[in-house]
Amino acid sequence: MKTPRAMIASFDTPGGLLHAAEEVRDKGYTRFDCHSSFPIHGMDDAMGLKRSPLGFIVGGMAVLGAVVGMGLQGWVTTVDYPLIFSGKPLWSWQAYIIITFAMLVLFGAFGTVLGMLFLNRLPRWHHPLFTSDRFASVTDDGFFISIEADDPKFDPEQTAAFLASIGGKDIETIEGEAR
Amino acid sequence: MWWVLFGFASSGTLILLGSLGWLVWEGTGVWGLNNPVGWGWAIVNFVFWVGIGHAGTLISAILFLLRQKWRTSINRFAEAMTIVAVICAGIFPGFHVGRFWVAYYLAPVPNQMGVWPNFRSPLLWDVFAVGTYFTVSLMFWYVGMVPDLATLRDRAKTKIRRLVFGFLSLGWRGGNRQWQHYEVAYLLLAGLATPLVLSVHSVVSTDFATSLLPGWHTTIFPPYFVAGAIFSGFGMVLTLTLIARKVYGLENIITIGHLEKMNKIILVTGSMVGYAYIMEFFISWYSGNIYEVFTFVNRAFGNYAWAYWIMMTCNVITPQFFWFKRVRRSVPMMFVLSIFVNIGMWFERFVITVTSLSRDFLPSSWDYYAPTLWDILTFVGSFGLFFTLFLLFLRFLPAIAMSEVKGVLPQADPHRSDGPAQSEEAVIEGAAP
């Protein structure tokens, strides 16, 4: 049983997409997205998006990395395998700074990449939008708005009329298996 | 043309595999190491290759944070060069340990012997610094490439390409909800990679600076190594860019203005390196330490004077030509000068490593170091590997960061420019303020 999953409309320019995004936002849609092959300045505000929380994930991971780095070295050199090198104290934290720093950066970078993928719900290779042939131009020169069918305001006819009224072309309903 | 280059490069890789195979079969005795020169070409080549990588990170991270939009035309190249150069670098210490199949002892792996590596040793710091550097560079490169891989997926003509690029692009849809997190991620990765530009070669320099050997035991080493790394890296980026630009006809994307900016960075960092050479000499005299004085006089006039003067000529005099605008904008001139920079920076590492070791405190232990055929073949082979991997990158992956180039065009900022599309040339010039 095929049901509508989303509706897409294409726009000619980044500016057109930006103004259309403001209209869609003001109309009260919440589950929509604006697709382009490069990030467009001002689009976050035009869509009414909140700030990305990624910085907190990365900060947390970086602190964790530093703690793990310093903790590992401190535990190994004082508890598990205490050896004296060049008459230095067992707990010579100055010498551990570099590895601590490296672990901070390493954990932070993993937090960045994995956190970004998590927030973007990637990888996801089977999104319904990929069934549209026209949508493939999104990574080249296409600009699209997609409104998902489970948006509370979604209505097959009214949404199509609305998208046409704000300058959308080639309006297409994307169908998929019912969830 | 690509196949010709690839043929040369992959033959070099075979030379590398052959010489490493002989090394493993016979032992590190096939290299020219002796007592007291226990560090020879292996460490020289390691520092050389790691240094080359630094330009890529500088371009991708620091220039990004400084909003230098011209970087978008070369950053993908430079990042790929970083990754390939660090792979080449890793080969040398990896095999220098002798039994490379137990090189994992360097990592803090719990084991039944209850033994841990020495966390106070700069050599172990190096393992962490370079390992982190490689991993972060790889992630930065890949994350930057995801939107472009999606472009290749959507343009793919064959099923295999569609599947491979589809898999690698992770299902990227270019939605702004994705771009929003993506842009923050890219900014944070740049922020995390920025200190690495300065820290990795500083840590490499501590391999030398924390020892007590005259000529090595100095506090100038970390900044001096970092400046040298960026200098040598830009030399290599320039060499590669000029070739790729010619072979692939990218003159409209990598403009002469971009090349001129790189030459200015070479001029600045080259002058810093020249300053460091002279300051090292001054401090050795000023210290009043007879061993320090001897080491530096010996470098300039001793049995390795030839290497010292090659280094001085290539690194101190060569970049000074870039004071002239005509030289900075002349492709043949900058190509020749970039080769000289590459040669000079290799000799810098040779001079630092070998002159200090071969003439230490006790004249009875002095010896002359010369590489063997296997040292030379391994180094030549590492160039083969470098170019093989780089050529594969150029052929199969997006060599220009398409989404980033589009992102710095005026059209990406509709509030500022909502007019009709400009001519292509004006658009590209607009990307270079």
Coordinates of C-alpha atoms in Angstrom, one line a residue:
Chain A
M1 CA 0.0 0.0 0.0
K2 CA 1.6 3.3 -1.2
T3 CA 0.9 6.4 0.7
P4 CA 2.2 10.0 0.3
R5 CA 5.4 10.5 2.3
A6 CA 6.5 14.0 1.3
M7 CA 5.9 16.7 -1.3
I8 CA 8.7 18.5 -3.0
A9 CA 8.8 21.7 -5.0
S10 CA 11.8 23.2 -6.9
F11 CA 13.0 26.8 -7.0
D12 CA 15.3 28.5 -9.4
T13 CA 17.6 30.4 -7.1
P14 CA 19.0 30.3 -3.6
G15 CA 17.2 33.6 -2.9
G16 CA 13.9 32.1 -4.1
L17 CA 14.4 29.2 -1.8
L18 CA 15.2 31.4 1.1
H19 CA 12.0 33.5 0.8
A20 CA 9.9 30.4 0.2
A21 CA 11.4 29.0 3.4
E22 CA 10.2 32.0 5.3
E23 CA 6.7 31.6 3.8
V24 CA 6.6 27.9 4.8
R25 CA 7.7 28.7 8.3
D26 CA 5.1 31.5 8.7
K27 CA 2.4 29.2 7.4
G28 CA 3.1 27.0 10.4
Y29 CA 4.7 23.9 8.9
T30 CA 7.3 22.3 11.1
R31 CA 8.4 19.1 9.4
F32 CA 9.9 20.6 6.2
D33 CA 13.4 21.1 4.9
C34 CA 15.2 23.2 2.3
H35 CA 17.6 21.3 0.1
S36 CA 20.6 22.8 -1.8
S37 CA 24.1 21.8 -2.9
F38 CA 25.7 24.3 -0.5
P39 CA 24.7 25.9 2.7
I40 CA 22.8 29.2 2.2
H41 CA 23.4 32.1 4.5
G42 CA 20.4 33.1 6.6
M43 CA 18.6 29.8 6.0
D44 CA 18.6 28.8 9.7
D45 CA 16.6 31.9 10.6
A46 CA 14.4 31.6 7.5
M47 CA 13.4 28.1 8.6
G48 CA 13.2 29.0 12.3
L49 CA 15.7 26.5 13.4
K50 CA 17.3 26.5 16.8
R51 CA 21.1 26.5 17.3
S52 CA 22.8 23.2 16.8
P53 CA 23.6 21.5 20.2
L54 CA 26.6 19.9 18.7
G55 CA 29.1 22.1 20.6
F56 CA 27.9 20.6 23.9
I57 CA 28.5 17.1 22.7
V58 CA 32.0 18.0 21.5
G59 CA 32.8 19.8 24.6
G60 CA 31.7 16.9 26.7
M61 CA 33.7 14.4 24.7
A62 CA 36.8 16.6 24.7
V63 CA 36.7 16.8 28.5
L64 CA 36.2 13.1 28.7
G65 CA 39.2 12.6 26.4
A66 CA 41.4 14.7 28.6
V67 CA 40.3 12.9 31.7
V68 CA 40.9 9.5 30.1
G69 CA 44.3 10.6 28.8
M70 CA 45.6 11.9 32.1
G71 CA 43.9 9.2 34.1
L72 CA 45.4 6.4 32.0
Q73 CA 48.9 7.8 32.4
G74 CA 48.5 8.6 36.0
W75 CA 47.1 5.1 36.9
V76 CA 49.8 3.3 34.8
T77 CA 52.8 5.2 36.2
T78 CA 51.7 5.3 39.8
V79 CA 49.6 2.2 40.4
D80 CA 49.9 -0.5 37.8
Y81 CA 53.5 -0.2 36.6
P82 CA 55.5 2.2 38.7
L83 CA 59.0 2.7 37.3
I84 CA 61.4 5.5 38.0
F85 CA 62.9 7.3 35.0
S86 CA 65.7 9.8 35.4
G87 CA 64.9 10.3 39.0
K88 CA 61.6 11.9 38.3
P89 CA 58.6 11.5 40.6
L90 CA 56.2 8.7 39.7
W91 CA 53.4 11.3 39.3
S92 CA 55.1 13.6 36.8
W93 CA 52.0 15.3 35.4
Q94 CA 54.0 17.8 33.3
A95 CA 55.2 15.0 31.1
Y96 CA 51.6 13.7 30.6
I97 CA 50.2 17.0 29.3
I98 CA 51.0 16.2 25.6
I99 CA 49.3 12.9 25.5
T100 CA 46.4 14.3 27.5
F101 CA 46.1 17.1 24.9
A102 CA 46.2 14.6 22.1
M103 CA 43.4 12.5 23.6
L104 CA 41.4 15.7 24.2
V105 CA 41.6 16.5 20.5
L106 CA 41.0 12.9 19.4
F107 CA 37.9 12.4 21.5
G108 CA 36.6 15.8 20.5
A109 CA 37.0 15.0 16.9
F110 CA 35.2 11.7 17.2
G111 CA 32.5 13.5 19.2
T112 CA 32.2 16.0 16.3
V113 CA 31.8 13.5 13.5
L114 CA 29.7 11.0 15.3
G115 CA 27.6 13.7 17.0
M116 CA 27.0 15.4 13.6
L117 CA 25.9 12.1 12.1
F118 CA 23.6 11.4 15.0
L119 CA 21.9 14.8 14.9
N120 CA 21.5 14.4 11.1
R121 CA 20.2 10.8 11.5
L122 CA 22.9 9.7 9.1
P123 CA 23.8 7.3 7.6
R124 CA 20.4 6.7 6.1
W125 CA 20.4 5.3 2.6
H126 CA 16.7 4.7 2.0
H127 CA 15.1 8.1 2.5
P128 CA 11.8 8.4 0.4
L129 CA 13.2 11.5 -1.3
F130 CA 15.7 9.4 -3.2
T131 CA 12.8 7.8 -5.2
S132 CA 12.4 11.1 -7.1
D133 CA 14.5 11.4 -10.2
R134 CA 14.1 15.1 -10.2
F135 CA 15.5 15.4 -6.7
A136 CA 18.9 14.0 -7.8
S137 CA 19.8 17.5 -9.1
V138 CA 19.8 18.7 -5.5
T139 CA 23.5 18.1 -5.3
D140 CA 24.2 19.9 -8.6
D141 CA 22.1 23.0 -9.3
G142 CA 18.6 22.2 -7.8
F143 CA 16.9 24.0 -4.9
F144 CA 14.0 22.1 -3.3
I145 CA 11.6 22.4 -0.4
S146 CA 10.3 19.2 1.0
I147 CA 7.3 19.0 3.3
E148 CA 6.8 15.7 5.0
A149 CA 3.4 14.0 5.0
D150 CA 3.4 13.5 8.7
D151 CA 3.5 17.3 9.3
P152 CA 0.2 18.2 11.2
K153 CA -0.7 20.8 8.5
F154 CA 0.0 18.5 5.6
D155 CA -2.8 18.1 3.1
P156 CA -2.2 16.7 -0.4
E157 CA -4.2 19.4 -2.2
Q158 CA -3.8 22.4 0.0
T159 CA 0.0 21.9 0.5
A160 CA 0.4 21.6 -3.3
A161 CA -1.5 24.8 -3.9
F162 CA 0.4 26.6 -1.2
L163 CA 3.8 25.5 -2.7
A164 CA 2.7 26.7 -6.1
S165 CA 1.6 30.1 -4.6
I166 CA 5.0 30.8 -3.2
G167 CA 6.8 30.1 -6.5
G168 CA 7.5 26.4 -6.3
K169 CA 7.7 24.5 -9.6
D170 CA 7.5 20.9 -10.6
I171 CA 5.5 20.0 -7.5
E172 CA 5.7 16.3 -6.9
T173 CA 4.2 14.0 -4.3
I174 CA 6.6 11.3 -3.2
E175 CA 5.0 8.0 -2.2
G176 CA 6.4 5.2 -0.2
E177 CA 5.3 2.2 1.7
A178 CA 3.1 3.1 4.6
R179 CA 4.8 3.2 8.0
Chain B
M1 CA 48.7 11.3 -19.2
W2 CA 47.3 10.0 -15.9
W3 CA 48.3 6.4 -16.8
V4 CA 51.9 7.5 -17.6
L5 CA 52.2 9.2 -14.2
F6 CA 50.5 6.4 -12.5
G7 CA 52.9 3.9 -14.1
F8 CA 55.9 5.8 -12.7
A9 CA 54.3 6.2 -9.3
S10 CA 53.2 2.6 -8.9
S11 CA 56.7 1.4 -10.0
G12 CA 58.0 3.5 -7.1
T13 CA 55.6 1.8 -4.8
L14 CA 56.9 -1.6 -5.9
I15 CA 60.5 -0.3 -5.1
L16 CA 59.2 0.6 -1.7
L17 CA 57.7 -2.8 -1.1
G18 CA 60.8 -4.5 -2.3
S19 CA 63.2 -2.5 -0.2
L20 CA 61.0 -2.9 2.9
G21 CA 60.7 -6.6 2.2
W22 CA 64.5 -6.9 2.1
L23 CA 64.7 -4.9 5.3
V24 CA 62.4 -7.2 7.1
W25 CA 64.1 -10.3 5.7
E26 CA 67.6 -9.2 6.6
G27 CA 67.2 -6.7 9.4
T28 CA 67.9 -3.0 9.9
G29 CA 71.6 -3.7 9.2
V30 CA 70.9 -3.1 5.5
W31 CA 70.5 0.5 6.3
G32 CA 73.6 2.7 6.8
L33 CA 73.2 3.2 10.5
N34 CA 76.2 2.9 12.7
N35 CA 77.4 3.9 16.2
P36 CA 76.9 6.8 17.0
V37 CA 74.5 7.5 14.2
G38 CA 71.6 5.4 15.3
W39 CA 69.1 7.7 13.6
G40 CA 69.7 8.0 9.9
W41 CA 67.5 8.5 6.9
A42 CA 64.5 6.8 8.6
I43 CA 64.0 9.7 11.0
V44 CA 65.0 12.3 8.4
N45 CA 62.3 11.0 6.1
F46 CA 59.8 10.7 8.8
V47 CA 60.2 14.3 9.8
F48 CA 60.2 15.4 6.2
W49 CA 56.9 13.7 5.4
V50 CA 55.2 14.7 8.6
G51 CA 56.3 18.3 8.0
I52 CA 54.8 18.2 4.5
G53 CA 51.4 17.3 5.9
H54 CA 51.2 20.5 7.9
A55 CA 50.4 22.7 5.0
G56 CA 47.2 20.8 4.4
T57 CA 46.0 21.2 7.9
L58 CA 47.0 24.9 7.9
I59 CA 45.0 25.4 4.8
S60 CA 42.0 23.4 5.8
A61 CA 41.8 24.5 9.5
I62 CA 43.5 27.8 10.2
L63 CA 42.7 29.5 6.9
F64 CA 39.1 28.4 7.4
L65 CA 38.9 30.0 10.9
L66 CA 40.5 33.1 9.4
R67 CA 37.8 33.2 6.7
Q68 CA 40.3 33.1 3.9
K69 CA 37.9 32.1 1.2
W70 CA 40.6 31.5 -1.4
R71 CA 41.4 28.3 0.4
T72 CA 38.4 26.5 -1.0
S73 CA 40.1 26.0 -4.4
I74 CA 43.0 24.1 -2.9
N75 CA 41.9 22.7 0.4
R76 CA 40.8 19.3 -0.8
F77 CA 44.1 18.8 -2.6
A78 CA 46.0 19.9 0.5
E79 CA 44.0 17.7 2.9
A80 CA 44.6 14.7 0.6
M81 CA 48.3 15.5 0.5
T82 CA 48.3 15.7 4.3
I83 CA 46.8 12.2 4.7
V84 CA 49.1 10.6 2.1
A85 CA 52.2 12.3 3.5
V86 CA 51.4 11.1 7.0
I87 CA 51.0 7.6 5.7
C88 CA 54.4 7.8 4.1
A89 CA 55.8 9.2 7.3
G90 CA 54.5 6.4 9.4
I91 CA 56.3 3.8 7.3
F92 CA 59.7 4.9 8.5
P93 CA 59.5 4.7 12.3
G94 CA 57.2 1.7 11.9
F95 CA 60.0 -0.2 10.1
H96 CA 62.8 1.4 12.1
V97 CA 61.7 -0.5 15.2
G98 CA 63.1 -3.6 13.5
R99 CA 60.4 -6.0 14.1
F100 CA 57.5 -4.0 12.6
W101 CA 55.0 -6.7 13.4
V102 CA 55.3 -5.8 17.0
A103 CA 55.1 -2.1 16.4
Y104 CA 51.8 -2.2 18.3
Y105 CA 53.9 -2.3 21.5
L106 CA 54.0 1.5 21.1
A107 CA 50.3 1.6 21.8
P108 CA 49.1 1.3 25.4
V109 CA 47.6 -2.2 25.0
P110 CA 47.0 -4.2 28.1
N111 CA 49.0 -7.4 27.8
Q112 CA 49.8 -10.5 29.8
M113 CA 53.3 -9.3 30.6
G114 CA 51.9 -6.4 32.6
V115 CA 54.2 -4.0 30.7
W116 CA 53.2 -0.5 29.6
P117 CA 55.0 2.0 27.4
N118 CA 56.9 4.9 29.0
F119 CA 54.5 7.9 28.9
R120 CA 57.3 10.2 29.8
S121 CA 59.2 9.6 26.6
P122 CA 58.8 12.0 23.7
L123 CA 58.9 9.1 21.3
L124 CA 55.6 7.9 22.8
W125 CA 54.2 11.5 22.7
D126 CA 55.0 11.3 19.0
V127 CA 52.9 8.1 18.6
F128 CA 49.9 9.9 20.1
A129 CA 50.5 13.2 18.4
V130 CA 50.9 11.7 14.9
G131 CA 48.2 9.1 15.4
T132 CA 45.7 11.8 16.5
Y133 CA 46.9 14.0 13.7
F134 CA 46.3 11.3 11.1
T135 CA 42.9 10.4 12.5
V136 CA 41.6 13.9 12.8
S137 CA 42.9 14.8 9.3
L138 CA 41.2 11.8 7.9
M139 CA 37.9 12.7 9.5
F140 CA 38.1 16.3 8.5
W141 CA 38.8 15.3 4.9
Y142 CA 36.0 12.8 4.8
V143 CA 33.4 15.0 6.4
G144 CA 34.3 17.8 4.0
M145 CA 33.8 15.4 1.1
V146 CA 30.4 14.0 2.0
P147 CA 28.3 16.5 0.1
D148 CA 30.6 16.2 -2.9
L149 CA 30.4 12.4 -2.7
A150 CA 26.6 12.9 -2.9
T151 CA 27.1 14.9 -6.0
L152 CA 29.1 12.1 -7.6
R153 CA 26.4 9.6 -6.4
D154 CA 23.7 11.6 -8.2
R155 CA 25.8 12.0 -11.4
A156 CA 27.0 8.4 -11.5
K157 CA 26.6 6.6 -14.8
T158 CA 27.4 3.1 -13.7
K159 CA 25.8 0.9 -11.0
I160 CA 29.1 0.3 -9.3
R161 CA 29.8 4.0 -9.0
R162 CA 26.3 4.7 -7.8
L163 CA 26.6 2.0 -5.1
V164 CA 30.1 3.0 -3.9
F165 CA 29.5 6.8 -3.8
G166 CA 26.0 6.2 -2.5
F167 CA 27.5 4.2 0.4
L168 CA 30.2 6.7 1.1
S169 CA 27.9 9.7 0.9
L170 CA 25.9 8.2 3.8
G171 CA 22.6 9.3 2.3
W172 CA 23.3 13.0 2.3
R173 CA 20.2 15.0 1.1
G174 CA 21.5 18.5 1.3
G175 CA 18.7 19.6 3.5
N176 CA 19.3 22.7 5.6
R177 CA 18.5 20.7 8.7
Q178 CA 21.6 18.7 7.8
W179 CA 23.7 21.6 6.7
Q180 CA 23.0 23.3 10.0
H181 CA 24.7 20.6 12.1
Y182 CA 27.2 20.0 9.3
E183 CA 28.5 23.5 9.3
V184 CA 28.9 23.5 13.1
A185 CA 30.7 20.2 12.8
Y186 CA 33.1 21.6 10.2
L187 CA 33.8 24.7 12.3
L188 CA 34.5 22.6 15.4
L189 CA 36.7 20.2 13.5
A190 CA 38.7 23.1 12.1
G191 CA 39.0 24.4 15.7
L192 CA 40.2 21.1 16.9
A193 CA 42.6 20.7 14.0
T194 CA 44.1 24.2 14.5
P195 CA 46.2 23.4 17.6
L196 CA 47.4 20.3 15.9
V197 CA 49.1 22.4 13.2
L198 CA 51.2 23.8 16.0
S199 CA 51.4 20.9 18.3
V200 CA 52.3 17.9 16.1
H201 CA 55.6 19.2 14.8
S202 CA 56.4 20.7 18.2
V203 CA 56.1 17.2 19.6
V204 CA 58.2 15.8 16.8
S205 CA 60.9 18.4 17.7
T206 CA 60.8 17.2 21.3
D207 CA 62.2 13.9 20.0
F208 CA 65.4 16.0 19.5
A209 CA 65.1 18.8 22.0
T210 CA 64.6 16.7 25.1
S211 CA 67.9 14.9 24.4
L212 CA 71.2 16.3 25.7
L213 CA 73.0 16.3 22.4
P214 CA 74.6 19.6 21.3
G215 CA 72.6 21.1 18.4
W216 CA 69.4 19.3 19.5
H217 CA 69.0 20.5 23.1
T218 CA 67.5 23.9 22.5
T219 CA 64.2 25.5 23.2
I220 CA 63.9 27.1 19.8
F221 CA 63.1 23.7 18.2
P222 CA 59.3 23.6 18.5
P223 CA 58.5 27.0 16.8
Y224 CA 61.4 26.4 14.3
F225 CA 60.1 23.0 13.4
V226 CA 56.6 24.3 13.0
A227 CA 57.6 27.1 10.7
G228 CA 59.8 24.7 8.7
A229 CA 56.9 22.2 8.4
I230 CA 54.5 24.8 7.0
F231 CA 57.2 26.1 4.7
S232 CA 58.0 22.6 3.3
G233 CA 54.3 21.7 3.2
F234 CA 53.4 24.7 1.1
G235 CA 56.4 23.9 -1.2
M236 CA 54.9 20.4 -1.8
V237 CA 51.3 21.7 -2.2
L238 CA 52.6 24.1 -4.8
T239 CA 54.5 21.4 -6.6
L240 CA 51.4 19.1 -6.7
T241 CA 48.9 21.9 -7.5
L242 CA 50.9 23.2 -10.4
I243 CA 51.0 19.7 -11.9
A244 CA 47.4 18.9 -11.3
R245 CA 46.3 22.3 -12.5
K246 CA 48.1 21.7 -15.8
V247 CA 47.0 18.1 -16.3
Y248 CA 43.4 18.7 -15.4
G249 CA 43.0 22.2 -16.8
L250 CA 42.0 23.8 -13.5
E251 CA 43.4 27.3 -14.3
N252 CA 40.0 28.9 -13.8
I253 CA 39.5 27.4 -10.3
I254 CA 43.0 27.6 -9.0
T255 CA 43.9 31.1 -10.2
I256 CA 47.2 32.8 -10.3
G257 CA 46.0 34.9 -7.4
H258 CA 45.6 31.8 -5.3
L259 CA 49.1 30.7 -6.2
E260 CA 50.5 34.1 -5.3
K261 CA 48.9 33.9 -1.9
M262 CA 50.6 30.5 -1.3
N263 CA 53.9 32.0 -2.4
K264 CA 53.5 34.8 0.2
I265 CA 53.1 32.2 2.9
I266 CA 56.3 30.4 1.6
L267 CA 58.1 33.7 1.8
V268 CA 56.9 34.4 5.4
T269 CA 57.6 30.9 6.8
G270 CA 60.9 30.6 4.8
S271 CA 62.1 33.8 6.3
M272 CA 61.2 32.5 9.8
V273 CA 63.2 29.4 9.1
G274 CA 66.2 31.5 7.9
Y275 CA 65.9 33.6 11.1
A276 CA 65.9 30.4 13.2
Y277 CA 69.1 29.1 11.5
I278 CA 70.9 32.3 12.2
M279 CA 69.6 32.6 15.8
E280 CA 70.7 29.0 16.5
F281 CA 74.2 30.0 15.5
F282 CA 74.1 33.1 17.6
I283 CA 72.8 31.3 20.7
S284 CA 75.4 28.5 20.4
W285 CA 78.1 31.2 20.5
Y286 CA 76.3 33.2 23.2
S287 CA 75.9 30.1 25.4
G288 CA 79.7 29.8 25.8
N289 CA 79.3 26.0 25.7
I290 CA 82.2 24.6 23.8
Y291 CA 80.3 21.6 22.6
E292 CA 77.5 23.8 21.2
V293 CA 80.0 26.1 19.5
F294 CA 81.8 23.1 18.0
T295 CA 78.6 21.5 16.7
F296 CA 77.6 24.6 14.8
V297 CA 81.0 25.4 13.4
N298 CA 81.2 21.7 12.4
R299 CA 77.9 21.9 10.6
A300 CA 79.0 24.8 8.5
F301 CA 82.6 23.8 7.9
G302 CA 82.9 20.2 8.9
N303 CA 82.5 17.0 6.9
Y304 CA 78.8 17.6 6.3
A305 CA 79.3 21.2 5.1
W306 CA 78.0 20.3 1.7
A307 CA 74.6 19.3 3.1
Y308 CA 74.6 22.5 5.3
W309 CA 75.1 24.8 2.4
I310 CA 72.6 23.0 0.2
M311 CA 70.1 23.6 3.1
M312 CA 71.1 27.3 3.5
T313 CA 70.9 28.0 -0.2
C314 CA 67.5 26.2 -0.8
N315 CA 65.8 27.4 2.4
V316 CA 67.2 30.9 3.1
I317 CA 67.8 32.3 -0.4
T318 CA 65.1 30.5 -2.5
P319 CA 62.1 32.0 -0.7
Q320 CA 63.5 35.5 -0.9
F321 CA 62.8 35.5 -4.7
F322 CA 59.1 35.7 -3.7
W323 CA 59.6 39.4 -2.7
F324 CA 59.1 40.1 -6.4
K325 CA 55.6 40.1 -7.7
R326 CA 56.7 38.9 -11.1
V327 CA 58.2 35.8 -9.5
R328 CA 55.2 35.2 -7.3
R329 CA 52.9 35.2 -10.4
S330 CA 55.2 33.2 -12.7
V331 CA 54.2 29.6 -12.9
P332 CA 57.5 28.2 -14.2
M333 CA 59.5 30.2 -11.6
M334 CA 57.4 29.1 -8.7
F335 CA 57.5 25.5 -9.8
V336 CA 61.3 25.5 -9.8
L337 CA 61.5 27.3 -6.5
S338 CA 59.0 24.9 -4.9
I339 CA 61.2 22.0 -5.9
F340 CA 64.2 23.8 -4.2
V341 CA 62.1 24.2 -1.1
N342 CA 61.4 20.5 -1.0
I343 CA 65.0 19.7 -1.4
G344 CA 66.2 22.2 1.1
M345 CA 63.8 21.1 3.8
W346 CA 64.8 17.4 3.4
F347 CA 68.4 18.5 3.8
E348 CA 67.5 20.5 6.9
R349 CA 66.3 17.4 8.7
F350 CA 69.4 15.5 7.4
V351 CA 71.7 18.2 8.8
I352 CA 70.0 18.4 12.2
T353 CA 69.9 14.6 12.6
V354 CA 73.3 13.5 11.2
T355 CA 75.7 16.3 12.0
S356 CA 74.8 16.2 15.7
L357 CA 74.9 12.5 16.0
S358 CA 78.1 11.9 14.1
R359 CA 80.2 14.3 16.2
D360 CA 79.1 13.9 19.8
F361 CA 81.0 14.6 23.0
L362 CA 83.7 12.0 22.6
P363 CA 86.0 12.1 19.6
S364 CA 86.8 8.4 19.9
S365 CA 83.2 7.5 19.0
W366 CA 82.9 9.8 16.0
D367 CA 82.0 8.2 12.7
Y368 CA 80.8 9.2 9.3
Y369 CA 77.3 8.2 8.2
A370 CA 76.4 7.4 4.6
P371 CA 73.2 5.9 3.4
T372 CA 73.2 2.5 1.7
L373 CA 71.4 1.6 -1.5
W374 CA 68.4 0.4 0.6
D375 CA 68.1 3.7 2.4
I376 CA 67.9 5.5 -1.0
L377 CA 65.5 3.0 -2.5
T378 CA 63.2 3.2 0.5
F379 CA 63.1 6.9 0.3
V380 CA 62.6 6.9 -3.5
G381 CA 59.9 4.3 -3.0
S382 CA 58.1 6.4 -0.5
F383 CA 57.7 9.1 -3.2
G384 CA 56.2 6.4 -5.4
L385 CA 53.6 5.5 -2.7
F386 CA 52.9 9.2 -2.2
F387 CA 52.2 9.9 -5.8
T388 CA 50.3 6.6 -6.3
L389 CA 47.9 7.4 -3.6
F390 CA 47.6 11.0 -4.6
L391 CA 46.9 10.1 -8.3
L392 CA 44.2 7.6 -7.2
F393 CA 42.6 10.4 -5.2
L394 CA 42.7 12.8 -8.2
R395 CA 41.1 10.2 -10.4
F396 CA 38.4 8.8 -8.2
L397 CA 37.4 11.4 -5.6
P398 CA 36.3 15.0 -5.9
A399 CA 39.6 16.9 -6.1
I400 CA 38.0 20.4 -5.7
A401 CA 35.7 21.0 -2.8
M402 CA 32.6 21.7 -4.9
S403 CA 30.1 22.5 -2.2
E404 CA 32.6 24.8 -0.5
V405 CA 33.5 26.6 -3.7
K406 CA 29.7 27.1 -4.3
G407 CA 29.3 28.2 -0.6
V408 CA 31.7 31.2 -1.0
L409 CA 30.0 32.4 -4.2
P410 CA 27.9 35.6 -3.8
Q411 CA 24.8 33.5 -4.6
A412 CA 25.2 31.6 -1.4
D413 CA 24.4 34.8 0.5
P414 CA 21.0 35.8 -1.0
H415 CA 20.5 38.8 1.3
R416 CA 23.6 40.4 -0.2
S417 CA 23.2 39.5 -3.8
D418 CA 19.9 38.4 -5.2
G419 CA 20.5 39.6 -8.7
P420 CA 21.0 37.5 -11.9
A421 CA 23.9 35.1 -12.0
Q422 CA 27.2 36.8 -12.7
S423 CA 29.6 35.6 -15.4
E424 CA 31.7 32.6 -14.4
E425 CA 34.9 34.5 -14.3
A426 CA 33.5 37.3 -12.1
V427 CA 32.1 34.7 -9.7
I428 CA 35.5 32.9 -9.3
E429 CA 37.3 36.2 -8.8
G430 CA 34.6 37.1 -6.3
A431 CA 35.7 34.0 -4.3
A432 CA 39.2 35.5 -4.0
P433 CA 38.8 38.8 -2.2

